[in-house]
Each structure stands twice: as structure tokens, then as C-alpha cells.
């Protein structure tokens, strides 16, 4: 894959598929997807949290425990190795599991936050994150205002953290290769990054088990598991 080997600025966008082989559920896949089995409106909106903070807190605790018990897979490690291959790599992940960092990727742009972060629901100015590793059934209180602390993830209807939004946007406009891995390309604004990159003349490569809205616009489509395809891909451009 000469285009990847010769990339000066590579943007990698990952979704839950990259963590699937670690044992982390994806969102929209039939049967196993989280949104097939849980209602996002009851668990992943600010309104849901206000309605039942303990339910939402417990659901995120379950997800944290699940992620803490698994390991990065060869797909994560292959992406980390790419840093030494291309001149400039930007990694944007929609995942909140921290597995890219655990695999050695540096400067990961977390588009949808992180399961292990917390912030004050009211975002009061004096608030400090707390360690969410608690067995409490209810969310902790903000030490500053006494309100609820909440998981540091982006919920439906919420804005992407501005710094992540700007950095990803800039990387999409300036990359010469865009590599989409394990995302259904259905959730905006992340889904728009591929389009931005394409408009800027980048080569689009998709690694996915299935077709997505990005597939038709991709120059190269690598169909299969990212934990198998990515190591082969990175080996092929490093040896
Ligand atoms: P989805 O569940 O929408 O899509 C997962 C994608 O991964 C699908 O296209 C699968 O075909 C693919 N896939 C599954 N296993 C794979 C594997 N082993 N190798 C390669 N591809 C594989 O998940 P996301 O695209 O990540 O947002 O979803 C985007 C956002 O929607 C999430 O960040 C989350 C969710 O609502 C928030 O929570 C804000």
C-alpha cells in the first residue's frame, strides 16, 4: 500500500469496531450492539441522567469495569506502530475506552470523551474530576457545588469537546491519507471527517467488516477484522 507508506499526514479515525476483538461491544451491530440491547435515550442523554442519575452511573460503571478487564488488541498496537512510519499521524477516536493509549498511541484525540473521566454536571468553575472507580451506586458529588458528577463522555445532543473538534477538523483538511477503522460512519460530526478529507484531495482507506456510507467514496476498502488487517498492513509497509 504505497499511498499509506508515502503519507506525509495521516489521519486515522477509529470507532468501536477496533475494540471489538478486545471484547468491547460495538453500538449498532445486530444482536451484540449496545444500542440493540439498551435504550440510548434512557442512558446516554443529559435528560436521562437527570431523570435517574444512579441508573446512568451504574451503566457507565459496568462499561468501565468491562473495559478495565480487557486488553488492547493487535489492531490498536498496529495503529500505535504507525506513528513511527509516517511523518505525521493524527489519531481521532470515537471510542471512550482508552485502549489506544494503553496500546502506546500518543496524543489521542478523544472525540467522545473517556469513560474514566468525570466532570460536574453543572460544569461549575471550581469542579475537579473525581476517581470514578467507586463501588457506590450513585454518582459522586461535586466537591465545589455539591451537585452530581457525571461520566466524562459525550451524550446524544451534546457538543463535541471544542479542542477535539477543532483538532480533528484541521487534521481532516490537511491530511493526504485518511484511514477509517471500525466505524459505521453514521454518527456526526465524526462521520463528516472522511468527506472533509476527500474534499481536500486525501486518499480514503476504509477497514471494516461491512459496508458503510464511506465505502463508496473510499479509494481502498479492506474488508475484515481490524485486528487482522491492520497488523498485516503495517507489516507490509515497514518490511
Ligand atoms: P457502530 O456500532 O455504529 O459501528 C461499528 C462498526 O465497526 C461497524 O461498521 C462494524 O461493521 C465494524 N466492526 C465491527 N467489528 C469489527 C472488527 N473486528 N474490525 C473492523 N470493523 C469492525 O460504532 P461506532 O461507529 O463507533 O457515540 O459508533 C459511533 C458512535 O455511536 C459511538 O462513538 C457512540 C455511538 O452512539 C457516543 O456514545 C457519543
PDB file of N, CA and C in Angstrom, residues 2 67 135 182 198 205:
ATOM      1  N   UNK A   2       1.319   1.630  -1.208  1.00  0.00           N
ATOM      2  CA  UNK A   2       2.265   2.750  -1.335  1.00  0.00           C
ATOM      3  C   UNK A   2       1.709   4.058  -0.783  1.00  0.00           C
ATOM      4  N   UNK A  67     -14.261  -2.582  30.357  1.00  0.00           N
ATOM      5  CA  UNK A  67     -13.081  -2.122  29.628  1.00  0.00           C
ATOM      6  C   UNK A  67     -11.801  -2.338  30.448  1.00  0.00           C
ATOM      7  N   UNK A 135     -17.448   1.967  44.199  1.00  0.00           N
ATOM      8  CA  UNK A 135     -18.486   0.940  44.163  1.00  0.00           C
ATOM      9  C   UNK A 135     -19.861   1.529  44.490  1.00  0.00           C
ATOM     10  N   UNK A 182     -13.171   0.562  11.612  1.00  0.00           N
ATOM     11  CA  UNK A 182     -14.164   0.039  12.551  1.00  0.00           C
ATOM     12  C   UNK A 182     -15.213   1.037  13.004  1.00  0.00           C
ATOM     13  N   UNK A 198     -11.683  14.010   1.926  1.00  0.00           N
ATOM     14  CA  UNK A 198     -11.800  13.733   0.500  1.00  0.00           C
ATOM     15  C   UNK A 198     -11.836  15.027  -0.302  1.00  0.00           C
ATOM     16  N   UNK A 205      -9.052   5.356   2.841  1.00  0.00           N
ATOM     17  CA  UNK A 205      -8.927   3.905   3.019  1.00  0.00           C
ATOM     18  C   UNK A 205      -9.885   3.494   4.143  1.00  0.00           C
TER      19      UNK A 205
END
